[in-house]
Short mmCIF file of C-alpha atoms in Angstrom, two decimals:
data_model
loop_
_atom_site.label_atom_id
_atom_site.label_comp_id
_atom_site.label_asym_id
_atom_site.label_seq_id
_atom_site.Cartn_x
_atom_site.Cartn_y
_atom_site.Cartn_z
CA MET A 1 -33.49 -23.61 1.08
CA PHE A 2 -33.33 -25.81 -2.01
CA ILE A 3 -29.53 -25.44 -1.92
CA THR A 4 -28.63 -24.82 1.71
CA TYR A 5 -30.93 -27.39 3.35
CA PRO A 6 -29.33 -30.43 1.64
CA ILE A 7 -25.86 -28.97 2.29
CA PHE A 8 -26.50 -28.60 6.02
CA PHE A 9 -28.04 -32.08 6.19
CA GLY A 10 -25.16 -33.65 4.27
CA LEU A 11 -22.59 -31.97 6.49
CA MET A 12 -24.30 -33.40 9.57
CA LEU A 13 -24.89 -36.99 8.38
CA GLY A 14 -22.17 -37.33 5.74
CA ASP A 15 -22.00 -41.11 5.31
CA ILE A 16 -22.15 -42.99 2.01
CA ALA A 17 -24.02 -46.01 3.43
CA TYR A 18 -26.73 -43.93 5.09
CA GLY A 19 -27.02 -41.72 2.01
CA ILE A 20 -27.59 -44.76 -0.22
CA ALA A 21 -30.20 -46.04 2.26
CA ILE A 22 -32.05 -42.69 2.24
CA VAL A 23 -32.04 -42.55 -1.58
CA ALA A 24 -33.36 -46.14 -1.66
CA ILE A 25 -36.15 -45.22 0.77
CA ALA A 26 -37.01 -42.21 -1.40
CA TRP A 27 -37.18 -44.40 -4.50
CA TRP A 28 -39.36 -46.99 -2.72
CA LEU A 29 -41.78 -44.35 -1.46
CA SER A 30 -42.09 -42.76 -4.91
CA LYS A 31 -42.98 -46.15 -6.43
CA LYS A 32 -45.18 -47.44 -3.61
CA PHE A 33 -47.24 -44.24 -3.22
CA ALA A 34 -47.03 -42.82 -6.74
CA ARG A 35 -50.49 -41.20 -6.49
CA ASN A 36 -49.98 -39.55 -3.11
CA GLU A 37 -48.75 -36.01 -3.74
CA LEU A 38 -47.56 -35.46 -0.16
CA VAL A 39 -45.49 -38.66 -0.18
CA ILE A 40 -44.04 -37.77 -3.59
CA GLN A 41 -42.90 -34.40 -2.20
CA ALA A 42 -41.41 -36.11 0.86
CA SER A 43 -39.59 -38.64 -1.32
CA GLY A 44 -38.19 -35.77 -3.39
CA LEU A 45 -36.78 -34.17 -0.24
CA LEU A 46 -35.34 -37.51 0.87
CA PHE A 47 -33.65 -37.93 -2.51
CA TYR A 48 -31.95 -34.52 -2.31
CA ILE A 49 -30.72 -34.96 1.25
CA GLY A 50 -29.69 -38.55 0.53
CA PHE A 51 -27.64 -37.48 -2.47
CA SER A 52 -26.01 -34.73 -0.40
CA THR A 53 -25.23 -37.30 2.31
CA ILE A 54 -23.48 -39.51 -0.27
CA VAL A 55 -21.42 -36.59 -1.59
CA PHE A 56 -20.26 -35.48 1.86
CA GLY A 57 -19.74 -39.11 2.88
CA TYR A 58 -17.33 -39.40 -0.03
CA ILE A 59 -15.54 -36.21 1.02
CA PHE A 60 -15.37 -37.38 4.66
CA GLY A 61 -14.42 -40.94 3.68
CA GLU A 62 -17.11 -42.57 5.83
CA PHE A 63 -19.26 -45.66 5.26
CA ALA A 64 -21.59 -47.05 7.96
CA GLY A 65 -19.54 -45.28 10.62
CA PHE A 66 -16.20 -46.62 9.34
CA GLU A 67 -13.44 -44.21 8.31
CA TYR A 68 -11.95 -46.15 5.42
CA LEU A 69 -9.38 -43.72 4.00
CA PRO A 70 -5.70 -43.83 4.98
CA HIS A 71 -4.58 -41.09 7.34
CA GLY A 72 -1.48 -39.05 6.62
CA GLU A 73 0.76 -37.08 8.92
CA CYS A 74 3.63 -34.67 8.36
CA ASP A 75 6.73 -34.96 10.54
CA ILE A 76 6.60 -31.17 10.98
CA GLU A 77 4.09 -30.28 13.68
CA GLY A 78 1.18 -28.05 12.68
CA ILE A 79 1.26 -28.92 8.95
CA VAL A 80 -1.60 -30.99 7.54
CA GLY A 81 -1.59 -30.86 3.74
CA VAL A 82 0.83 -32.88 1.56
CA ALA A 83 1.81 -29.89 -0.58
CA GLN A 84 2.40 -27.73 2.51
CA CYS A 85 4.54 -30.49 4.04
CA LYS A 86 6.67 -30.82 0.91
CA ALA A 87 7.04 -27.03 0.67
CA ALA A 88 8.39 -27.05 4.24
CA HIS A 89 10.80 -29.89 3.28
CA GLY A 90 9.03 -32.34 5.56
CA HIS A 91 8.15 -36.01 5.12
CA TYR A 92 4.53 -37.12 4.80
CA HIS A 93 3.77 -40.73 5.76
CA TRP A 94 0.54 -42.70 5.48
CA GLU A 95 -1.21 -45.22 7.70
CA ALA A 96 -4.05 -47.45 6.51
CA ALA A 97 -7.46 -47.20 8.18
CA ALA A 98 -7.11 -49.26 11.34
CA HIS A 99 -10.64 -50.55 11.98
CA ALA A 100 -12.35 -50.53 8.57
CA PRO A 101 -13.07 -54.01 7.11
CA GLY A 102 -12.08 -55.03 3.60
CA TRP A 103 -15.64 -54.76 2.24
CA VAL A 104 -15.41 -51.03 3.03
CA THR A 105 -11.76 -50.16 2.32
CA TRP A 106 -12.10 -51.13 -1.37
CA MET A 107 -13.67 -47.69 -1.84
CA THR A 108 -10.21 -46.13 -1.54
CA ALA A 109 -9.97 -47.06 -5.24
CA LEU A 110 -12.49 -44.27 -5.91
CA TYR A 111 -9.91 -41.67 -4.82
CA PRO A 112 -6.72 -40.47 -6.51
CA ASN A 113 -3.67 -42.51 -5.48
CA GLY A 114 -5.80 -44.93 -3.48
CA GLY A 115 -6.86 -42.25 -1.02
CA GLU A 116 -3.29 -41.27 -0.17
CA ILE A 117 -3.98 -37.65 -0.96
CA GLN A 118 -4.46 -34.64 1.28
CA TRP A 119 -5.26 -31.45 -0.59
CA MET A 120 -5.51 -28.38 1.64
CA TRP A 121 -6.85 -24.92 0.91
CA GLU A 122 -5.95 -22.36 3.55
CA GLY A 123 -8.45 -19.54 3.21
CA MET A 124 -8.87 -16.24 4.97
CA PHE A 125 -9.80 -15.91 8.63
CA GLY A 126 -8.61 -19.39 9.58
CA LEU A 127 -10.91 -21.26 7.20
CA ASN A 128 -9.26 -24.48 6.00
CA LEU A 129 -10.85 -26.85 3.51
CA ALA A 130 -9.45 -30.25 2.62
CA TYR A 131 -9.97 -33.21 0.33
CA PRO A 132 -10.52 -35.69 1.89
CA PHE A 133 -11.92 -33.96 4.97
CA HIS A 134 -11.41 -36.16 8.06
CA ARG A 135 -14.03 -34.50 10.24
CA VAL A 136 -13.66 -36.74 13.30
CA SER A 137 -9.88 -36.54 13.52
CA THR A 138 -7.53 -34.25 11.60
CA HIS A 139 -10.07 -31.59 10.61
CA ILE A 140 -12.40 -31.52 13.59
CA ASN A 141 -11.46 -27.90 14.43
CA ASP A 142 -11.82 -26.91 10.77
CA LEU A 143 -15.38 -28.28 10.83
CA ILE A 144 -16.25 -26.01 13.76
CA VAL A 145 -14.89 -22.97 11.91
CA LEU A 146 -16.69 -24.02 8.72
CA SER A 147 -19.99 -24.36 10.61
CA LEU A 148 -19.65 -20.86 12.06
CA TYR A 149 -18.74 -19.28 8.73
CA LEU A 150 -21.62 -21.02 6.98
CA GLY A 151 -23.86 -19.55 9.67
CA ILE A 152 -22.50 -16.05 9.10
CA LEU A 153 -23.01 -16.30 5.32
CA HIS A 154 -26.47 -17.82 5.78
CA LEU A 155 -27.57 -15.07 8.16
CA ALA A 156 -26.11 -12.39 5.89
CA LEU A 157 -28.09 -13.82 2.97
CA GLY A 158 -31.27 -13.69 5.04
CA MET A 159 -30.60 -10.07 5.97
CA ILE A 160 -29.97 -9.15 2.33
CA LEU A 161 -33.28 -10.76 1.35
CA GLY A 162 -34.95 -8.86 4.18
CA PHE A 163 -33.33 -5.62 2.99
CA ARG A 164 -34.76 -6.19 -0.48
CA GLU A 165 -38.25 -6.85 0.88
CA VAL A 166 -38.32 -3.80 3.17
CA ASN A 167 -36.85 -1.61 0.42
CA ARG A 168 -39.61 -2.71 -1.94
CA GLU A 169 -42.39 -2.20 0.61
CA HIS A 170 -41.23 0.82 2.64
CA GLY A 171 -38.27 2.41 0.87
CA PHE A 172 -34.49 2.48 1.14
CA VAL A 173 -34.20 4.41 4.41
CA ALA A 174 -36.48 1.99 6.25
CA ALA A 175 -34.54 -0.96 4.81
CA LEU A 176 -31.25 0.64 5.84
CA PHE A 177 -32.31 0.91 9.48
CA GLU A 178 -34.42 -2.26 9.77
CA LYS A 179 -32.07 -4.68 7.97
CA GLY A 180 -28.89 -2.80 7.12
CA SER A 181 -28.27 -2.18 10.82
CA TRP A 182 -28.15 -5.94 11.48
CA LEU A 183 -25.74 -6.46 8.58
CA LEU A 184 -23.41 -3.90 10.16
CA VAL A 185 -23.71 -5.58 13.56
CA LEU A 186 -22.96 -8.97 11.99
CA GLY A 187 -20.00 -7.77 9.92
CA GLY A 188 -18.49 -5.48 12.54
CA GLY A 189 -18.96 -8.06 15.28
CA PHE A 190 -17.24 -10.72 13.18
CA PHE A 191 -14.10 -8.64 12.53
CA PHE A 192 -13.86 -7.52 16.16
CA VAL A 193 -14.38 -11.00 17.65
CA TYR A 194 -12.02 -12.63 15.15
CA SER A 195 -9.25 -10.16 15.98
CA PHE A 196 -9.84 -10.57 19.72
CA ILE A 197 -9.59 -14.38 19.52
CA VAL A 198 -6.71 -14.69 17.05
CA SER A 199 -4.36 -11.91 18.27
CA PRO A 200 -2.94 -13.81 21.29
CA LYS A 201 -1.96 -16.73 19.03
CA HIS A 202 0.30 -14.72 16.69
CA SER A 203 3.65 -13.03 17.08
CA ASP A 204 4.15 -11.69 13.54
CA ALA A 205 4.21 -7.89 13.78
CA ASP A 206 2.65 -7.27 10.36
CA TYR A 207 -0.21 -9.69 10.98
CA LEU A 208 -0.82 -8.25 14.44
CA ALA A 209 -1.03 -4.78 12.89
CA LEU A 210 -3.62 -6.13 10.42
CA LEU A 211 -5.58 -7.67 13.28
CA ASP A 212 -5.49 -4.37 15.16
CA MET A 213 -6.94 -2.68 12.09
CA PHE A 214 -9.65 -5.35 11.87
CA ALA A 215 -10.48 -4.81 15.54
CA THR A 216 -10.67 -1.02 15.15
CA VAL A 217 -12.76 -1.09 11.97
CA GLY A 218 -14.95 -3.87 13.36
CA LEU A 219 -15.61 -1.97 16.58
CA ILE A 220 -16.53 1.19 14.65
CA VAL A 221 -18.86 -0.68 12.30
CA LEU A 222 -20.38 -2.56 15.24
CA GLY A 223 -20.98 0.72 17.08
CA ILE A 224 -22.66 2.25 14.03
CA GLY A 225 -24.81 -0.86 13.65
CA ILE A 226 -25.93 -0.79 17.30
CA PHE A 227 -26.71 2.93 17.00
CA MET A 228 -28.86 2.19 13.94
CA VAL A 229 -30.61 -0.62 15.84
CA VAL A 230 -31.49 1.88 18.58
CA ILE A 231 -32.90 4.30 15.98
CA MET A 232 -34.82 1.45 14.35
CA LEU A 233 -36.39 0.42 17.67
CA TRP A 234 -37.32 4.00 18.44
CA LYS A 235 -38.40 5.24 15.03
CA TYR A 236 -39.87 2.14 13.38
CA GLU A 237 -40.93 -0.06 16.30
CA GLY A 238 -42.36 2.75 18.43
CA ILE A 239 -40.29 1.96 21.53
CA PRO A 240 -39.54 5.00 23.74
CA LEU A 241 -36.02 6.32 23.17
CA PRO A 242 -34.69 5.73 26.74
CA ILE A 243 -35.80 2.10 26.54
CA ALA A 244 -34.49 1.71 22.98
CA ILE A 245 -31.05 2.93 24.10
CA GLY A 246 -30.83 0.14 26.65
CA LEU A 247 -32.52 -2.43 24.45
CA GLY A 248 -30.37 -1.85 21.35
CA PRO A 249 -27.15 -3.46 22.64
CA LEU A 250 -29.12 -6.35 24.15
CA GLU A 251 -30.97 -6.97 20.89
CA SER A 252 -27.64 -6.92 19.04
CA LEU A 253 -26.43 -9.88 21.11
CA GLN A 254 -29.10 -11.92 19.34
CA ILE A 255 -26.80 -12.05 16.30
CA LEU A 256 -24.15 -13.79 18.40
CA SER A 257 -26.71 -16.35 19.55
CA ASN A 258 -27.90 -16.91 15.97
CA THR A 259 -24.35 -17.46 14.73
CA ILE A 260 -23.30 -19.85 17.51
CA SER A 261 -26.46 -21.86 16.83
CA TYR A 262 -24.86 -23.07 13.59
CA VAL A 263 -22.26 -25.01 15.58
CA ARG A 264 -24.98 -27.67 15.78
CA ILE A 265 -23.90 -28.64 12.23
CA PHE A 266 -20.62 -29.79 13.75
CA ALA A 267 -22.07 -31.20 16.98
CA VAL A 268 -24.88 -33.28 15.47
CA GLY A 269 -22.52 -34.72 12.86
CA ILE A 270 -19.86 -35.79 15.35
CA VAL A 271 -22.42 -37.36 17.72
CA GLY A 272 -23.92 -39.38 14.87
CA VAL A 273 -20.50 -40.64 13.77
CA LYS A 274 -19.56 -41.65 17.32
CA ILE A 275 -22.77 -43.67 17.77
CA ALA A 276 -22.06 -45.72 14.65
CA GLU A 277 -18.36 -45.92 15.50
CA THR A 278 -19.14 -47.27 18.98
CA GLY A 279 -21.30 -50.00 17.47
CA ASN A 280 -18.52 -50.86 15.04
CA ASP A 281 -15.88 -51.07 17.80
CA MET A 282 -17.97 -52.97 20.36
CA LEU A 283 -19.93 -55.30 18.06
CA TYR A 284 -18.46 -55.53 14.59
CA ALA A 285 -14.79 -55.68 15.67
CA PRO A 286 -15.19 -58.87 17.77
CA LEU A 287 -17.51 -60.30 15.09
CA GLY A 288 -14.91 -59.68 12.40
CA HIS A 289 -12.16 -61.13 14.57
CA THR A 290 -14.18 -64.32 15.13
CA LEU A 291 -15.08 -64.71 11.45
CA ALA A 292 -11.47 -64.18 10.41
CA ASP A 293 -10.33 -67.12 12.56
CA LEU A 294 -13.24 -69.57 12.62
CA SER A 295 -10.94 -72.58 12.88
CA HIS A 296 -9.93 -71.51 16.39
CA ALA A 297 -13.37 -70.31 17.46
CA GLY A 298 -14.95 -71.94 20.49
CA ALA A 299 -18.57 -72.86 21.07
CA MET A 300 -19.29 -69.54 22.80
CA ASP A 301 -17.72 -67.65 19.90
CA LEU A 302 -20.00 -69.43 17.44
CA ILE A 303 -23.05 -68.66 19.58
CA LEU A 304 -22.06 -65.00 19.76
CA ILE A 305 -21.76 -64.61 15.97
CA PRO A 306 -25.51 -64.10 15.29
CA VAL A 307 -25.87 -62.09 18.50
CA LEU A 308 -23.09 -59.69 17.51
CA LEU A 309 -24.37 -59.49 13.92
CA ILE A 310 -27.94 -58.68 14.97
CA GLY A 311 -26.68 -56.19 17.55
CA TRP A 312 -24.45 -54.46 15.00
CA LEU A 313 -27.24 -54.29 12.42
CA GLY A 314 -29.52 -52.89 15.14
CA VAL A 315 -27.03 -50.12 15.90
CA GLN A 316 -26.77 -49.33 12.18
CA VAL A 317 -30.56 -49.11 11.83
CA PHE A 318 -30.72 -46.91 14.93
CA ALA A 319 -27.95 -44.67 13.56
CA LEU A 320 -29.80 -44.42 10.23
CA ILE A 321 -33.13 -43.52 11.86
CA LEU A 322 -31.43 -41.00 14.14
CA GLY A 323 -29.51 -39.69 11.14
CA MET A 324 -32.71 -39.15 9.18
CA PHE A 325 -34.54 -37.32 11.96
CA SER A 326 -31.98 -35.36 13.99
CA PRO A 327 -30.20 -33.59 11.10
CA ASN A 328 -33.59 -32.85 9.53
CA VAL A 329 -34.83 -31.26 12.76
CA GLN A 330 -31.65 -29.22 13.18
CA ALA A 331 -31.47 -28.15 9.52
CA ALA A 332 -35.13 -27.11 9.67
CA ARG A 333 -34.49 -25.14 12.87
CA LEU A 334 -31.56 -23.28 11.32
CA HIS A 335 -33.71 -22.30 8.36
CA PHE A 336 -37.06 -21.54 9.99
CA VAL A 337 -35.83 -20.04 13.26
CA GLU A 338 -32.39 -18.52 12.66
CA TRP A 339 -32.57 -17.66 8.96
CA MET A 340 -36.16 -16.96 7.89
CA GLY A 341 -36.67 -14.60 10.82
CA LYS A 342 -34.27 -12.22 9.08
CA PHE A 343 -36.57 -11.65 6.10
CA TYR A 344 -39.89 -13.45 6.48
CA GLU A 345 -42.80 -11.76 8.22
CA THR A 346 -46.20 -13.30 8.79
CA GLY A 347 -49.30 -11.36 7.89
CA GLY A 348 -51.37 -10.48 4.87
CA ILE A 349 -54.79 -11.71 3.83
CA PRO A 350 -55.78 -15.25 4.85
CA PHE A 351 -55.87 -17.59 1.86
CA VAL A 352 -59.36 -18.70 0.84
CA PRO A 353 -59.34 -21.18 -2.06
CA PHE A 354 -61.80 -20.98 -4.92
CA GLY A 355 -64.62 -23.50 -4.94
CA LYS A 356 -67.81 -24.23 -3.13
CA LYS A 357 -68.36 -25.76 0.25
CA LEU A 358 -70.59 -28.84 0.40
CA VAL A 359 -73.29 -28.50 3.04
CA ASN A 360 -75.61 -31.41 2.26
CA VAL A 361 -74.45 -34.57 0.56
CA GLU A 362 -76.91 -37.15 -0.70
CA ALA A 363 -75.94 -40.74 -1.29
CA GLU A 364 -77.91 -43.68 -2.54
#
């Protein structure tokens, strides 16, 4: 959790301004309540997630809801990266950020070539990573895929940890059926579903043959995994075999639900960006237009300046508060509900601390 929790949070919030604000709040809490251990721990968590938010905000090119990096486009449809465009003998042209003010766009100087860079890494199974990563425009579909694949890796890690625990407590065979079965369901299901979704979109014969192999192998592995789940329910959970046979496939669908749940990384992030973006478009844009041309501003325009400013700041504060709570709730849910259930089991001996209990207290 020390690694994955800040990553998930940063992917969801991903804004330099809000990250700086969270780090500042963490610093203030650590100084104001230096003797309160609980507050110190909370400020430590805020520092980690705030730093992660700054890092991903830099990658996304976002500050207070503004996208400040220039956007590039290749004249060959379907190509995103600069190197890929040049390799295809296309022309890549850039457009400056349309709505970002000057006090934000100066941060393009922190990027190579003033932000006019688009590095793409095309990985296996449709995973594309980019620098910068424009999550609300060019790479919105890539963010969905990334969220799902992070979920698959996260769940697999939880199952491996569970396998280790069961192997240590009950032996290899028990671990193989109780946790290894779910790993097979996860892996086999991934290959089968991926082939099923991608096959209609391709016409290359060699790649289609590879996808057919993925589908066949995935279906076999999935079948073995479901069979092992049935045995696990019958042998280790004590469920009657006829019921276990019907329950096994239904229980296996839980993996699909767990995986899809990680799409919330994408959804929460996009919603947060759109809230701040709406405030910028509806409140800051007219404010900036008025301030840029004060000599022609009317009386009503001058009256609206503080109204628009206060309204815009209010939206930013709301977006920050929502950004601190909603991603935290969702990141905690992914860890405590989806992930820890794969290896953590309650039980054991209740903790009783050393010490004595005061019954009668005398005071002068």
